[in-house]
Amino acid sequence: MKITDAEAYLCHFPLSAPFYPSWIPGVPQMNNSCLIVRLVTDEGIDGYTASVGFLNEMKGVPELLKLFLIGRDPFKVEDFIKVFRSGKAVGIRAWFMDVALWDIIGKATGQPIYRLLGGYRKRVKAYASTGEIREAGRRVEDVLALKEMGFGAVKLRIRSESIREDMEVVEAVRDAVGDSMEIMVDANQAWPVHGFSEYPTWDLKRAIETARRCEELEILWLEEPLGMYDYEGLSILTASTSILIAGGEMNSDIYDFRELINRRCYDIVQPDVTLSCGITNGKKIAGMAEAAGLTLNPHTWTNGIGFAANLHLMGAIPNCTYCEYPIEPPGWTPEARDIMLSSPIRVDSEGFVNVPSSPGLGIEVDMEKVRAHGEKIL
Ligand SMILES: [Mg+2]
């Protein structure tokens, strides 16, 4: 089999309400923006993938990648890994392309990706991953609505100026749900996007104090409490607290994760197969984490195609405990997140998400919507 062509669309699917991500304070998101790529093979099987974009910075990427892809056998994924890794040298993020190869391999073999890579589970317990900093009263209402939908766990964002403001929200939610829900908190300190609104940069002492307060409230994990390369601070923090410390969505490749795992920076590593490493390396990182007795719960906050890709890694491996389910109405709903799919990925009444069971990614990309909201750039 050979890759014969590639097609790419730069899409800006409008949201029905603005979304204010805690990780880029001061920049409301008006669109679900992404680059959607379709690889075509000589056997009539095509593979899809998507990368997030802010504006149009991914515009030249498909043309450059096409140079490396055409004529190659999509089954030779390890050859491609070297190609994607070299993307860093020319200033592009290319890991998301690994997903399209696995989509092709799955369709060619008639198997969903997760079954080709380990086939560990058909469904994953989900947590509702919120995305905005909101005041306590409103957040309690949100969480009660999520509980009503079937979620047994929720992740809150904490990125206010003071620990007092951060913990006010967490305490209010714990008070409201009691022990009927697991609660995680995410400080997004490894997202160093400066230049818009101010936000606090945590040091080790603030992280340790926040972890201590989280212990009192029986929080399941504290996510991204320090910078992405603060290996030493992270390992001191993780050793100092009884709650779990999670992170890694902004790190990349097997080498960053080797450091994070060997230095025991995190109890839970969170690579994203479209941002950090590809599915191929995601499986390798899961093996390194498993050997160290650690959990791998992928980051998923990109779009429906990226979410599906990460679900296959969750389904493949034994050491995944939770599926991140991005949801923050009214801006970021399952419908808006997965608008490029024929139907959104849902959580069931027991709070689980099924791993797609059809061959490849097991999703149907709605090309009509992609063409309606996308500029064809390749
Ligand atoms: Mg996160």
XYZ file of C-alpha atoms in Angstrom, residues 5-260:
256
model
C -2.358 12.048 -2.165
C -3.261 14.344 0.713
C -6.033 16.859 1.182
C -6.158 19.522 3.913
C -8.754 21.979 5.204
C -8.155 24.847 7.582
C -11.439 25.062 9.480
C -12.996 27.638 11.784
C -16.270 26.176 13.013
C -18.106 28.999 14.811
C -19.121 28.405 18.445
C -22.643 29.356 19.465
C -21.216 31.326 22.424
C -17.664 32.534 23.169
C -15.468 30.185 25.200
C -12.911 31.598 27.678
C -10.190 28.963 28.170
C -8.330 29.259 31.477
C -5.084 28.360 29.683
C -5.139 31.395 27.368
C -6.557 34.078 29.650
C -7.789 37.206 27.884
C -8.437 35.551 24.505
C -12.031 34.381 24.114
C -12.341 31.581 21.598
C -15.049 32.232 18.996
C -14.376 29.151 16.842
C -13.411 25.520 17.034
C -10.345 25.973 14.830
C -8.479 23.029 13.384
C -6.559 21.648 10.453
C -8.207 18.514 9.054
C -6.085 16.258 6.861
C -7.138 13.281 4.737
C -4.496 10.912 3.369
C -5.420 8.936 0.256
C -3.912 5.549 -0.656
C -3.638 3.526 -3.847
C -5.987 0.901 -2.335
C -8.878 3.335 -1.976
C -8.578 3.579 1.822
C -8.194 7.017 3.336
C -7.072 8.154 6.763
C -8.143 11.227 8.718
C -6.526 13.336 11.368
C -6.764 16.836 12.814
C -4.574 19.318 14.600
C -5.686 22.294 16.648
C -4.921 25.766 15.384
C -5.335 29.237 16.859
C -5.499 31.304 13.692
C -3.911 30.156 10.450
C -0.441 29.235 11.720
C -0.759 25.647 10.456
C -1.311 26.821 6.883
C 2.002 25.748 5.351
C 2.224 22.478 7.295
C 0.311 20.102 4.978
C 2.266 21.127 1.902
C 5.549 20.535 3.708
C 4.398 17.198 5.121
C 3.121 16.046 1.751
C 6.724 16.074 0.498
C 7.589 13.411 3.087
C 4.407 11.329 2.835
C 3.671 10.615 -0.812
C 4.855 7.225 -2.044
C 5.374 5.772 1.425
C 3.756 2.656 2.910
C 1.410 3.774 5.740
C 2.085 0.531 7.664
C 5.726 1.539 8.205
C 4.832 3.809 11.113
C 8.307 3.761 12.652
C 9.703 5.338 9.474
C 7.147 8.108 9.816
C 8.008 8.689 13.463
C 11.462 9.826 12.338
C 9.807 12.145 9.801
C 7.404 13.619 12.381
C 10.241 14.076 14.864
C 12.167 16.054 12.250
C 9.180 18.432 12.066
C 10.542 20.051 15.220
C 13.717 20.989 13.336
C 11.703 22.875 10.726
C 9.394 24.499 13.266
C 6.200 22.457 12.879
C 4.135 20.137 15.059
C 3.585 16.972 13.056
C 2.665 14.252 15.608
C -1.025 14.479 14.719
C -0.236 12.919 11.310
C 0.536 9.554 12.982
C -3.211 9.298 13.691
C -4.075 9.243 9.965
C -1.687 6.305 9.444
C -3.419 4.280 12.171
C -6.805 5.189 10.694
C -5.618 3.662 7.405
C -4.087 0.583 9.087
C -7.284 -0.030 11.046
C -9.501 0.291 7.994
C -7.169 -1.945 5.938
C -7.226 -4.672 8.598
C -10.901 -4.231 9.509
C -10.114 -3.454 13.169
C -10.540 -0.442 15.440
C -7.140 0.979 16.394
C -7.466 0.160 20.100
C -7.802 -3.534 19.291
C -4.662 -3.510 17.161
C -2.672 -1.960 20.020
C -3.765 -4.030 22.991
C -7.564 -4.141 23.072
C -7.738 -3.661 26.835
C -11.177 -2.070 27.277
C -14.274 -1.138 25.291
C -15.310 1.800 27.429
C -13.623 4.266 29.753
C -14.908 6.027 32.857
C -15.180 9.713 32.006
C -14.673 12.913 33.918
C -16.236 16.169 32.797
C -13.339 18.488 32.015
C -14.436 22.102 32.432
C -12.402 24.873 30.821
C -13.153 28.281 32.323
C -12.474 30.051 35.599
C -15.946 30.716 37.015
C -17.157 32.003 40.350
C -18.156 29.430 42.924
C -21.950 29.756 42.741
C -22.119 29.337 38.993
C -19.607 26.494 39.056
C -21.682 24.586 41.607
C -24.700 24.870 39.288
C -22.598 23.602 36.361
C -21.310 20.628 38.307
C -24.770 19.626 39.506
C -25.935 19.699 35.869
C -22.976 17.501 34.853
C -23.800 15.053 37.629
C -27.340 14.929 36.287
C -25.908 13.990 32.854
C -24.248 10.938 34.382
C -20.734 12.173 35.190
C -19.220 10.728 38.337
C -16.187 13.017 38.209
C -15.401 16.610 37.300
C -12.222 18.611 36.722
C -12.171 22.249 37.821
C -9.790 24.957 36.616
C -7.901 26.985 39.223
C -5.833 29.881 37.942
C -6.889 32.868 40.034
C -4.469 35.294 41.693
C -4.648 33.797 45.177
C -4.916 30.323 46.692
C -7.942 31.618 48.610
C -9.814 32.392 45.353
C -8.748 29.076 43.819
C -9.881 27.037 46.791
C -13.163 28.910 47.231
C -14.461 27.280 44.052
C -13.117 23.837 44.898
C -14.551 23.962 48.433
C -17.965 25.090 47.166
C -18.119 22.211 44.713
C -17.006 19.669 47.341
C -19.658 21.011 49.715
C -22.335 20.694 47.044
C -21.526 17.179 45.794
C -20.180 15.620 48.997
C -18.577 12.288 48.181
C -20.944 11.602 45.269
C -18.342 12.816 42.727
C -14.585 12.645 42.287
C -13.018 16.090 41.828
C -9.794 16.924 39.992
C -8.227 20.374 39.659
C -6.079 21.758 36.852
C -3.840 24.797 37.312
C -2.578 24.851 33.681
C 0.812 26.107 34.858
C 2.533 24.260 32.016
C 0.677 26.442 29.485
C 2.957 29.461 29.321
C 0.893 31.691 27.018
C 1.751 35.269 27.944
C 0.807 38.570 26.364
C -2.890 38.914 27.095
C -4.496 38.886 30.565
C -2.325 38.457 33.619
C -2.342 35.172 35.482
C -0.265 33.932 38.410
C 2.852 31.839 37.892
C 3.071 29.260 40.652
C 6.273 28.432 42.455
C 6.962 25.203 44.310
C 5.698 26.593 47.614
C 2.340 27.592 46.143
C 2.048 24.184 44.494
C 2.824 22.394 47.779
C 0.334 24.555 49.698
C -2.380 24.002 47.057
C -1.730 20.249 47.145
C -2.063 20.299 50.947
C -5.407 22.099 50.702
C -6.493 19.610 48.045
C -5.638 16.718 50.393
C -8.113 18.105 52.932
C -10.843 18.146 50.288
C -9.935 14.661 49.016
C -9.223 15.869 45.503
C -8.257 12.998 43.192
C -5.481 14.805 41.321
C -3.824 18.188 40.893
C -2.851 18.829 37.277
C -0.043 20.968 35.813
C 0.992 22.672 39.047
C 4.394 23.769 37.676
C 6.180 24.454 34.400
C 6.516 21.690 31.823
C 10.297 21.389 32.277
C 10.451 21.900 36.054
C 11.375 18.258 36.505
C 12.973 18.803 39.888
C 10.144 20.883 41.343
C 7.580 18.384 40.089
C 9.343 15.410 41.623
C 9.696 17.188 44.989
C 5.995 18.092 44.894
C 4.862 14.594 43.898
C 6.918 13.026 46.683
C 5.532 15.517 49.221
C 1.792 14.934 48.853
C -0.705 12.119 49.152
C -2.863 13.362 46.261
C -1.945 12.419 42.703
C -0.031 14.906 40.545
C -0.780 14.865 36.805
C 0.529 16.543 33.656
C 2.443 16.285 30.403
C 0.023 17.555 27.704
C 2.565 20.154 26.532
C 5.560 17.826 26.642
C 6.435 15.820 23.582
C 8.032 12.692 22.188
C 9.329 9.723 24.156
C 12.309 11.689 25.469
C 10.385 14.275 27.512
C 8.246 11.487 28.933
C 11.303 9.378 29.766
C 12.438 12.249 32.023
C 8.973 12.824 33.514
